[in-house]
Each structure stands twice: as C-alpha cells, then as structure tokens.
PDB file of C-alpha atoms in Angstrom:
ATOM      1  CA  UNK A   1       0.000   0.000   0.000  1.00 50.00           C
ATOM      2  CA  UNK A   2       2.836   2.345   0.899  1.00 48.00           C
ATOM      3  CA  UNK A   3       4.440   1.586  -2.453  1.00 47.00           C
ATOM      4  CA  UNK A   4       1.311   2.622  -4.358  1.00 43.00           C
ATOM      5  CA  UNK A   5       1.079   5.806  -2.316  1.00 46.00           C
ATOM      6  CA  UNK A   6       4.704   6.601  -3.146  1.00 46.00           C
ATOM      7  CA  UNK A   7       4.091   5.999  -6.854  1.00 40.00           C
ATOM      8  CA  UNK A   8       0.960   8.160  -6.785  1.00 44.00           C
ATOM      9  CA  UNK A   9       2.767  10.932  -4.939  1.00 46.00           C
ATOM     10  CA  UNK A  10       5.640  10.854  -7.453  1.00 47.00           C
ATOM     11  CA  UNK A  11       3.243  10.959 -10.399  1.00 52.00           C
ATOM     12  CA  UNK A  12       1.306  13.835  -8.851  1.00 54.00           C
ATOM     13  CA  UNK A  13       4.505  15.760  -8.205  1.00 58.00           C
ATOM     14  CA  UNK A  14       5.648  15.204 -11.788  1.00 60.00           C
ATOM     15  CA  UNK A  15       2.278  16.414 -13.145  1.00 64.00           C
ATOM     16  CA  UNK A  16       2.480  19.530 -10.970  1.00 65.00           C
ATOM     17  CA  UNK A  17       5.972  20.249 -12.283  1.00 71.00           C
ATOM     18  CA  UNK A  18       4.763  19.912 -15.882  1.00 72.00           C
ATOM     19  CA  UNK A  19       1.803  22.240 -15.201  1.00 79.00           C
ATOM     20  CA  UNK A  20       4.082  24.862 -13.659  1.00 83.00           C
ATOM     21  CA  UNK A  21       6.547  24.450 -16.517  1.00 87.00           C
ATOM     22  CA  UNK A  22       3.744  24.787 -19.061  1.00 91.00           C
ATOM     23  CA  UNK A  23       2.627  28.102 -17.583  1.00 92.00           C
ATOM     24  CA  UNK A  24       6.206  29.383 -17.650  1.00 93.00           C
ATOM     25  CA  UNK A  25       6.617  28.119 -21.223  1.00 94.00           C
ATOM     26  CA  UNK A  26       3.446  29.841 -22.457  1.00 95.00           C
ATOM     27  CA  UNK A  27       4.446  33.067 -20.687  1.00 95.00           C
ATOM     28  CA  UNK A  28       7.764  32.896 -22.532  1.00 95.00           C
ATOM     29  CA  UNK A  29       5.985  32.277 -25.847  1.00 97.00           C
ATOM     30  CA  UNK A  30       3.614  35.210 -25.390  1.00 97.00           C
ATOM     31  CA  UNK A  31       6.420  37.407 -24.068  1.00 97.00           C
ATOM     32  CA  UNK A  32       8.661  36.837 -27.104  1.00 97.00           C
ATOM     33  CA  UNK A  33       5.689  37.241 -29.421  1.00 98.00           C
ATOM     34  CA  UNK A  34       4.874  40.596 -27.782  1.00 97.00           C
ATOM     35  CA  UNK A  35       8.458  41.809 -28.160  1.00 98.00           C
ATOM     36  CA  UNK A  36       8.333  40.763 -31.812  1.00 98.00           C
ATOM     37  CA  UNK A  37       5.114  42.728 -32.309  1.00 98.00           C
ATOM     38  CA  UNK A  38       6.650  45.830 -30.707  1.00 97.00           C
ATOM     39  CA  UNK A  39       9.695  45.556 -32.977  1.00 98.00           C
ATOM     40  CA  UNK A  40       7.499  45.141 -36.048  1.00 98.00           C
ATOM     41  CA  UNK A  41       5.229  48.058 -35.170  1.00 97.00           C
ATOM     42  CA  UNK A  42       8.127  50.324 -34.239  1.00 97.00           C
ATOM     43  CA  UNK A  43      10.089  49.467 -37.387  1.00 97.00           C
ATOM     44  CA  UNK A  44       7.032  49.940 -39.636  1.00 97.00           C
ATOM     45  CA  UNK A  45       6.215  53.332 -38.104  1.00 96.00           C
ATOM     46  CA  UNK A  46       9.814  54.563 -38.201  1.00 97.00           C
ATOM     47  CA  UNK A  47      10.426  53.450 -41.796  1.00 96.00           C
ATOM     48  CA  UNK A  48       7.147  54.968 -42.991  1.00 95.00           C
ATOM     49  CA  UNK A  49       8.200  58.237 -41.340  1.00 94.00           C
ATOM     50  CA  UNK A  50      11.567  58.204 -43.093  1.00 94.00           C
ATOM     51  CA  UNK A  51       9.952  57.261 -46.417  1.00 94.00           C
ATOM     52  CA  UNK A  52       7.577  60.232 -46.557  1.00 91.00           C
ATOM     53  CA  UNK A  53       7.919  63.985 -46.273  1.00 89.00           C
ATOM     54  CA  UNK A  54       5.875  67.143 -46.651  1.00 85.00           C
ATOM     55  CA  UNK A  55       8.900  69.099 -47.881  1.00 83.00           C
ATOM     56  CA  UNK A  56       8.907  69.274 -51.704  1.00 82.00           C
ATOM     57  CA  UNK A  57      12.645  69.946 -51.713  1.00 80.00           C
ATOM     58  CA  UNK A  58      13.253  66.453 -50.285  1.00 81.00           C
ATOM     59  CA  UNK A  59      10.715  64.730 -52.527  1.00 79.00           C
ATOM     60  CA  UNK A  60      11.587  61.973 -54.957  1.00 81.00           C
ATOM     61  CA  UNK A  61       7.958  61.260 -55.927  1.00 83.00           C
ATOM     62  CA  UNK A  62       4.553  62.772 -55.194  1.00 83.00           C
ATOM     63  CA  UNK A  63       1.877  60.821 -53.317  1.00 82.00           C
ATOM     64  CA  UNK A  64      -0.951  63.331 -52.948  1.00 72.00           C
ATOM     65  CA  UNK A  65      -2.508  65.077 -49.959  1.00 72.00           C
ATOM     66  CA  UNK A  66       0.601  67.217 -49.710  1.00 77.00           C
ATOM     67  CA  UNK A  67       2.844  64.222 -49.023  1.00 85.00           C
ATOM     68  CA  UNK A  68       5.841  63.034 -50.983  1.00 89.00           C
ATOM     69  CA  UNK A  69       8.071  59.986 -51.057  1.00 93.00           C
ATOM     70  CA  UNK A  70      11.671  60.544 -50.073  1.00 93.00           C
ATOM     71  CA  UNK A  71      14.487  58.792 -51.924  1.00 91.00           C
ATOM     72  CA  UNK A  72      14.190  55.946 -49.407  1.00 92.00           C
ATOM     73  CA  UNK A  73      10.438  55.739 -49.897  1.00 93.00           C
ATOM     74  CA  UNK A  74      10.777  55.727 -53.663  1.00 92.00           C
ATOM     75  CA  UNK A  75      13.311  52.904 -53.440  1.00 92.00           C
ATOM     76  CA  UNK A  76      11.285  50.618 -51.158  1.00 94.00           C
ATOM     77  CA  UNK A  77       7.777  51.370 -52.455  1.00 93.00           C
ATOM     78  CA  UNK A  78       8.154  52.386 -56.109  1.00 89.00           C
ATOM     79  CA  UNK A  79      11.091  50.374 -57.439  1.00 91.00           C
ATOM     80  CA  UNK A  80      11.656  46.666 -58.147  1.00 92.00           C
ATOM     81  CA  UNK A  81      13.123  46.466 -54.633  1.00 93.00           C
ATOM     82  CA  UNK A  82       9.527  46.408 -53.335  1.00 92.00           C
ATOM     83  CA  UNK A  83       9.146  42.817 -54.584  1.00 91.00           C
ATOM     84  CA  UNK A  84      12.223  41.741 -52.638  1.00 93.00           C
ATOM     85  CA  UNK A  85      10.880  43.443 -49.509  1.00 93.00           C
ATOM     86  CA  UNK A  86       7.464  41.866 -50.031  1.00 91.00           C
ATOM     87  CA  UNK A  87       8.662  38.270 -50.360  1.00 90.00           C
ATOM     88  CA  UNK A  88      11.790  38.364 -48.162  1.00 94.00           C
ATOM     89  CA  UNK A  89       9.871  37.623 -44.905  1.00 94.00           C
ATOM     90  CA  UNK A  90       8.323  34.525 -46.477  1.00 91.00           C
ATOM     91  CA  UNK A  91      11.706  33.177 -47.566  1.00 94.00           C
ATOM     92  CA  UNK A  92      13.310  33.989 -44.215  1.00 95.00           C
ATOM     93  CA  UNK A  93      10.604  32.256 -42.177  1.00 94.00           C
ATOM     94  CA  UNK A  94      10.942  29.057 -44.221  1.00 92.00           C
ATOM     95  CA  UNK A  95      14.737  29.109 -43.878  1.00 95.00           C
ATOM     96  CA  UNK A  96      14.510  29.843 -40.154  1.00 94.00           C
ATOM     97  CA  UNK A  97      12.107  26.965 -39.539  1.00 90.00           C
ATOM     98  CA  UNK A  98      14.371  24.593 -41.462  1.00 92.00           C
ATOM     99  CA  UNK A  99      17.630  25.657 -39.776  1.00 93.00           C
ATOM    100  CA  UNK A 100      16.573  26.338 -36.183  1.00 92.00           C
ATOM    101  CA  UNK A 101      17.746  22.906 -35.009  1.00 88.00           C
ATOM    102  CA  UNK A 102      21.279  23.871 -36.039  1.00 92.00           C
ATOM    103  CA  UNK A 103      21.178  27.148 -34.085  1.00 92.00           C
ATOM    104  CA  UNK A 104      21.716  27.823 -30.428  1.00 91.00           C
ATOM    105  CA  UNK A 105      18.692  29.067 -28.520  1.00 91.00           C
ATOM    106  CA  UNK A 106      20.220  32.550 -28.202  1.00 92.00           C
ATOM    107  CA  UNK A 107      20.925  32.730 -31.952  1.00 95.00           C
ATOM    108  CA  UNK A 108      17.408  31.561 -32.787  1.00 95.00           C
ATOM    109  CA  UNK A 109      15.939  34.261 -30.574  1.00 96.00           C
ATOM    110  CA  UNK A 110      18.050  36.961 -32.257  1.00 96.00           C
ATOM    111  CA  UNK A 111      16.979  35.698 -35.684  1.00 97.00           C
ATOM    112  CA  UNK A 112      13.336  35.868 -34.620  1.00 97.00           C
ATOM    113  CA  UNK A 113      13.706  39.474 -33.458  1.00 97.00           C
ATOM    114  CA  UNK A 114      15.567  40.333 -36.677  1.00 97.00           C
ATOM    115  CA  UNK A 115      12.750  38.749 -38.640  1.00 97.00           C
ATOM    116  CA  UNK A 116      10.237  40.921 -36.743  1.00 98.00           C
ATOM    117  CA  UNK A 117      12.145  44.048 -37.842  1.00 97.00           C
ATOM    118  CA  UNK A 118      12.207  42.788 -41.446  1.00 97.00           C
ATOM    119  CA  UNK A 119       8.455  42.239 -41.256  1.00 97.00           C
ATOM    120  CA  UNK A 120       8.113  45.829 -40.059  1.00 97.00           C
ATOM    121  CA  UNK A 121       9.860  46.994 -43.228  1.00 96.00           C
ATOM    122  CA  UNK A 122       7.522  44.868 -45.323  1.00 96.00           C
ATOM    123  CA  UNK A 123       4.396  46.205 -43.562  1.00 96.00           C
ATOM    124  CA  UNK A 124       5.455  49.853 -43.323  1.00 96.00           C
ATOM    125  CA  UNK A 125       3.374  50.776 -46.374  1.00 94.00           C
ATOM    126  CA  UNK A 126       0.165  50.445 -44.340  1.00 96.00           C
ATOM    127  CA  UNK A 127       0.982  53.836 -42.790  1.00 94.00           C
ATOM    128  CA  UNK A 128       0.908  55.314 -46.293  1.00 92.00           C
ATOM    129  CA  UNK A 129      -2.364  53.630 -47.252  1.00 92.00           C
ATOM    130  CA  UNK A 130      -4.486  53.702 -44.076  1.00 94.00           C
ATOM    131  CA  UNK A 131      -5.126  56.354 -41.436  1.00 93.00           C
ATOM    132  CA  UNK A 132      -3.277  55.997 -38.143  1.00 93.00           C
ATOM    133  CA  UNK A 133      -6.573  55.929 -36.212  1.00 94.00           C
ATOM    134  CA  UNK A 134      -7.945  53.016 -38.222  1.00 96.00           C
ATOM    135  CA  UNK A 135      -4.671  51.101 -37.856  1.00 96.00           C
ATOM    136  CA  UNK A 136      -4.803  51.555 -34.092  1.00 96.00           C
ATOM    137  CA  UNK A 137      -8.475  50.542 -33.985  1.00 96.00           C
ATOM    138  CA  UNK A 138      -7.838  47.414 -36.044  1.00 96.00           C
ATOM    139  CA  UNK A 139      -4.870  46.503 -33.853  1.00 97.00           C
ATOM    140  CA  UNK A 140      -7.059  46.746 -30.739  1.00 97.00           C
ATOM    141  CA  UNK A 141      -9.782  44.564 -32.277  1.00 97.00           C
ATOM    142  CA  UNK A 142      -7.180  42.048 -33.434  1.00 97.00           C
ATOM    143  CA  UNK A 143      -5.636  41.921 -29.963  1.00 97.00           C
ATOM    144  CA  UNK A 144      -8.996  41.193 -28.312  1.00 97.00           C
ATOM    145  CA  UNK A 145      -9.924  38.552 -30.890  1.00 97.00           C
ATOM    146  CA  UNK A 146      -6.485  36.938 -30.723  1.00 98.00           C
ATOM    147  CA  UNK A 147      -6.556  36.754 -26.922  1.00 97.00           C
ATOM    148  CA  UNK A 148     -10.002  35.109 -26.937  1.00 98.00           C
ATOM    149  CA  UNK A 149      -9.071  32.600 -29.655  1.00 97.00           C
ATOM    150  CA  UNK A 150      -5.749  31.704 -28.057  1.00 97.00           C
ATOM    151  CA  UNK A 151      -7.431  31.246 -24.671  1.00 97.00           C
ATOM    152  CA  UNK A 152      -9.944  28.909 -26.291  1.00 97.00           C
ATOM    153  CA  UNK A 153      -7.153  26.885 -27.886  1.00 96.00           C
ATOM    154  CA  UNK A 154      -5.349  26.632 -24.558  1.00 96.00           C
ATOM    155  CA  UNK A 155      -8.352  25.601 -22.461  1.00 95.00           C
ATOM    156  CA  UNK A 156     -10.507  23.515 -24.790  1.00 94.00           C
ATOM    157  CA  UNK A 157     -10.591  19.742 -24.370  1.00 93.00           C
ATOM    158  CA  UNK A 158     -11.550  19.302 -28.003  1.00 93.00           C
ATOM    159  CA  UNK A 159      -8.807  17.960 -30.279  1.00 92.00           C
ATOM    160  CA  UNK A 160      -8.214  20.550 -33.007  1.00 92.00           C
ATOM    161  CA  UNK A 161      -5.629  18.551 -34.977  1.00 88.00           C
ATOM    162  CA  UNK A 162      -8.073  17.742 -37.761  1.00 87.00           C
ATOM    163  CA  UNK A 163      -8.977  21.415 -38.059  1.00 89.00           C
ATOM    164  CA  UNK A 164      -5.295  22.279 -38.411  1.00 86.00           C
ATOM    165  CA  UNK A 165      -4.863  20.129 -41.522  1.00 87.00           C
ATOM    166  CA  UNK A 166      -7.909  21.717 -43.131  1.00 92.00           C
ATOM    167  CA  UNK A 167      -6.735  25.232 -42.284  1.00 94.00           C
ATOM    168  CA  UNK A 168      -3.235  24.669 -43.672  1.00 91.00           C
ATOM    169  CA  UNK A 169      -4.780  23.587 -46.963  1.00 93.00           C
ATOM    170  CA  UNK A 170      -6.792  26.794 -46.815  1.00 94.00           C
ATOM    171  CA  UNK A 171      -3.616  28.845 -46.330  1.00 94.00           C
ATOM    172  CA  UNK A 172      -2.090  27.313 -49.463  1.00 93.00           C
ATOM    173  CA  UNK A 173      -5.222  28.132 -51.455  1.00 94.00           C
ATOM    174  CA  UNK A 174      -5.244  31.639 -49.996  1.00 95.00           C
ATOM    175  CA  UNK A 175      -1.641  32.298 -51.038  1.00 91.00           C
ATOM    176  CA  UNK A 176      -2.370  31.120 -54.585  1.00 94.00           C
ATOM    177  CA  UNK A 177      -5.458  33.352 -54.766  1.00 95.00           C
ATOM    178  CA  UNK A 178      -3.451  36.348 -53.519  1.00 93.00           C
ATOM    179  CA  UNK A 179      -0.733  35.803 -56.140  1.00 90.00           C
ATOM    180  CA  UNK A 180      -3.361  35.534 -58.879  1.00 93.00           C
ATOM    181  CA  UNK A 181      -5.089  38.689 -57.664  1.00 92.00           C
ATOM    182  CA  UNK A 182      -1.829  40.616 -57.851  1.00 89.00           C
ATOM    183  CA  UNK A 183      -2.351  40.481 -61.619  1.00 91.00           C
ATOM    184  CA  UNK A 184      -6.165  40.570 -61.763  1.00 91.00           C
ATOM    185  CA  UNK A 185      -6.745  43.381 -59.228  1.00 89.00           C
ATOM    186  CA  UNK A 186     -10.291  42.145 -58.688  1.00 91.00           C
ATOM    187  CA  UNK A 187     -12.181  43.955 -55.863  1.00 91.00           C
ATOM    188  CA  UNK A 188     -14.540  40.987 -55.454  1.00 92.00           C
ATOM    189  CA  UNK A 189     -11.644  38.540 -55.140  1.00 93.00           C
ATOM    190  CA  UNK A 190      -9.884  40.905 -52.727  1.00 92.00           C
ATOM    191  CA  UNK A 191     -12.962  40.961 -50.500  1.00 93.00           C
ATOM    192  CA  UNK A 192     -13.275  37.168 -50.621  1.00 94.00           C
ATOM    193  CA  UNK A 193      -9.581  36.702 -49.804  1.00 94.00           C
ATOM    194  CA  UNK A 194      -9.864  39.046 -46.818  1.00 94.00           C
ATOM    195  CA  UNK A 195     -12.974  37.339 -45.443  1.00 95.00           C
ATOM    196  CA  UNK A 196     -11.557  33.846 -45.848  1.00 95.00           C
ATOM    197  CA  UNK A 197      -8.207  34.992 -44.457  1.00 96.00           C
ATOM    198  CA  UNK A 198      -9.825  36.248 -41.245  1.00 96.00           C
ATOM    199  CA  UNK A 199     -11.605  32.907 -40.749  1.00 96.00           C
ATOM    200  CA  UNK A 200      -8.506  30.831 -41.506  1.00 96.00           C
ATOM    201  CA  UNK A 201      -6.164  32.695 -39.170  1.00 97.00           C
ATOM    202  CA  UNK A 202      -8.782  32.892 -36.443  1.00 97.00           C
ATOM    203  CA  UNK A 203      -8.930  29.093 -36.565  1.00 97.00           C
ATOM    204  CA  UNK A 204      -5.141  28.783 -36.743  1.00 97.00           C
ATOM    205  CA  UNK A 205      -4.727  30.922 -33.640  1.00 97.00           C
ATOM    206  CA  UNK A 206      -6.730  28.421 -31.584  1.00 97.00           C
ATOM    207  CA  UNK A 207      -5.143  25.393 -33.267  1.00 97.00           C
ATOM    208  CA  UNK A 208      -1.560  26.649 -32.922  1.00 97.00           C
ATOM    209  CA  UNK A 209      -2.043  27.519 -29.255  1.00 97.00           C
ATOM    210  CA  UNK A 210      -3.261  23.994 -28.534  1.00 96.00           C
ATOM    211  CA  UNK A 211      -0.394  22.548 -30.561  1.00 95.00           C
ATOM    212  CA  UNK A 212       2.203  24.600 -28.642  1.00 96.00           C
ATOM    213  CA  UNK A 213       0.720  23.317 -25.392  1.00 94.00           C
ATOM    214  CA  UNK A 214       0.723  19.696 -26.594  1.00 92.00           C
ATOM    215  CA  UNK A 215       4.297  19.976 -27.878  1.00 88.00           C
ATOM    216  CA  UNK A 216       5.499  21.245 -24.514  1.00 91.00           C
ATOM    217  CA  UNK A 217       3.787  18.441 -22.578  1.00 86.00           C
ATOM    218  CA  UNK A 218       5.238  15.820 -24.918  1.00 83.00           C
ATOM    219  CA  UNK A 219       8.829  17.073 -24.673  1.00 78.00           C
ATOM    220  CA  UNK A 220       8.612  17.896 -20.968  1.00 76.00           C
ATOM    221  CA  UNK A 221       7.691  14.297 -20.229  1.00 71.00           C
ATOM    222  CA  UNK A 222      10.796  13.186 -22.141  1.00 69.00           C
ATOM    223  CA  UNK A 223      12.952  15.714 -20.293  1.00 64.00           C
ATOM    224  CA  UNK A 224      14.056  17.377 -23.543  1.00 67.00           C
ATOM    225  CA  UNK A 225      15.106  20.726 -22.025  1.00 68.00           C
ATOM    226  CA  UNK A 226      17.211  21.873 -25.002  1.00 70.00           C
ATOM    227  CA  UNK A 227      14.349  21.513 -27.442  1.00 78.00           C
ATOM    228  CA  UNK A 228      11.911  23.322 -25.149  1.00 82.00           C
ATOM    229  CA  UNK A 229      13.876  26.573 -25.451  1.00 85.00           C
ATOM    230  CA  UNK A 230      13.662  26.466 -29.232  1.00 91.00           C
ATOM    231  CA  UNK A 231      10.055  25.299 -29.059  1.00 91.00           C
ATOM    232  CA  UNK A 232       9.180  28.516 -27.230  1.00 94.00           C
ATOM    233  CA  UNK A 233      10.754  30.549 -30.043  1.00 95.00           C
ATOM    234  CA  UNK A 234       8.933  28.547 -32.717  1.00 95.00           C
ATOM    235  CA  UNK A 235       5.707  28.941 -30.763  1.00 96.00           C
ATOM    236  CA  UNK A 236       6.226  32.696 -30.535  1.00 97.00           C
ATOM    237  CA  UNK A 237       6.921  32.844 -34.281  1.00 97.00           C
ATOM    238  CA  UNK A 238       3.809  30.817 -35.082  1.00 97.00           C
ATOM    239  CA  UNK A 239       1.463  32.952 -32.970  1.00 98.00           C
ATOM    240  CA  UNK A 240       3.192  36.111 -34.189  1.00 98.00           C
ATOM    241  CA  UNK A 241       2.411  35.153 -37.787  1.00 97.00           C
ATOM    242  CA  UNK A 242      -1.188  34.294 -36.869  1.00 97.00           C
ATOM    243  CA  UNK A 243      -1.595  37.738 -35.280  1.00 98.00           C
ATOM    244  CA  UNK A 244       0.031  39.607 -38.171  1.00 97.00           C
ATOM    245  CA  UNK A 245      -2.112  37.875 -40.780  1.00 97.00           C
ATOM    246  CA  UNK A 246      -5.307  38.290 -38.764  1.00 97.00           C
ATOM    247  CA  UNK A 247      -4.495  41.988 -38.354  1.00 98.00           C
ATOM    248  CA  UNK A 248      -3.758  42.519 -42.050  1.00 97.00           C
ATOM    249  CA  UNK A 249      -6.948  40.818 -43.235  1.00 96.00           C
ATOM    250  CA  UNK A 250      -9.065  42.714 -40.705  1.00 96.00           C
ATOM    251  CA  UNK A 251      -7.417  45.946 -41.817  1.00 96.00           C
ATOM    252  CA  UNK A 252      -8.883  45.422 -45.281  1.00 93.00           C
ATOM    253  CA  UNK A 253     -12.365  45.654 -43.696  1.00 90.00           C
ATOM    254  CA  UNK A 254     -11.786  48.185 -40.939  1.00 90.00           C
ATOM    255  CA  UNK A 255      -9.059  50.424 -42.358  1.00 87.00           C
ATOM    256  CA  UNK A 256      -9.900  53.904 -43.601  1.00 89.00           C
ATOM    257  CA  UNK A 257      -7.711  54.757 -46.552  1.00 86.00           C
ATOM    258  CA  UNK A 258      -5.740  57.979 -46.794  1.00 71.00           C
TER     259      UNK A 258
END
C-alpha cells in the first residue's frame, strides 16, 4: 500500500511540475511574441516616417494630400526592390524553420527578433495607405480577438488537430489566390480573400495555441530541455504570424484609406 502511495505521490509531483513548466513556457511564448510585435510596429512606423515627407525639396515622388516619397520611400515602395521586400519575410521564415535545429537558442531568438524588424519593413506601407486611427483601432480589435481565440485553444478539451490540416490547406489556397489577384486586381476577389483569411487565421490561432501546449507536454515528459527553449521561439513565431495575418486581413475591412 505504501508503495502505491509513493508511486501516486511521485506521479502527482511530476504532473504539478509539468503544469508549472507549461505556464512558464506559455508566458515565454507570449512574451517573445509581444516583443516581436513591438519591434514590427516600431520598425514599420519609423520606416514609414523616413519614407515620406511634406517638404517638396526632399521629394523623390509625389503621393498626394501634400505628401511626398523621399528617396528611401521611392526605393522601397516604387522600385523593383519592393518585390524583394514583399517576399523576403516569407523566404526567411521558411529558412529559419528549417535551420533552427542547427542554431543555439540565443541565436534563434536573435533571428526571430531580426525577422520581426524585417516584417516591419515589409508592412510599413500600411501607414501610407491607411489612417493611423484606423490602424490603431484594427490593432485593438485584433488583440482582443487573438486573446479570446488563443485562450480557447489553450483551455478547450476538443482535439483541433483535424482542423489544423484543413486550415493549412486553406492557407495554401489563400496564397495562390493572392498571387493571382496581384495580376487581376479584382475587388470581389480581394474581399473574398480578406474574409476567408480572417476565418482561416482565427482558426489557426486556436489550433496553434493547442499545438504549442501539446508539444510542450510531450517534450517535458521526455525531459528534452534543449528543445523546449527552441520550441518557445517557434511557438512565438507561429502565434506572431497568426496575429500579423489576422491583423492585415481585418485591416482590409476596418481600415480607412488615406
């Protein structure tokens, strides 16, 4: 009897350790994600400020409403360099995901923060297209929606793995539709892409949160401490991308254009 009590006590202690570790792990994930968001927002705002001017003597191109593009703005928004800036984050995130196992945890974290700055450069044009008030409003709505969806993914007992497969297929279809619409410029297709994009990344937010939780529990039980540090970075990257995409698709509905 004493032996069974000892075994039960050990198992209970181990479960408590995993629960405490999970909370610390998720706090680390959300913390790194938040730092990434701050870097992206700060970089986007700063670059947009450097790319525009109201002084005609410093203008390289005219935008309207008394604003002009500086030489920097003309280079990153009105030259072939804009295509490099547009697709660079996609290439970097694929390379980062493939090579993270070869990096130290500290290096992986620096790469993630560098990627967040690069994303800020890619997204800086929203400050030229949409009003600052509508960007702030959309960010607030996205934050509330993201928090609710992530909380659902963390607390639900329902297995969302099947939903994840379906949503990833949707992402592939969405990317193809967006590439096609770059040439068609169809307002109807743009609206459909935005609506479907909101639904897909809302679902992915819940799914990815549950997957991060499940990944931690699996590796914590195996005592894989080295992987857990990198798993937190990958988790932060995943939720960061969910937030960014949810924000951008919502901005198409809620943003007031300049």
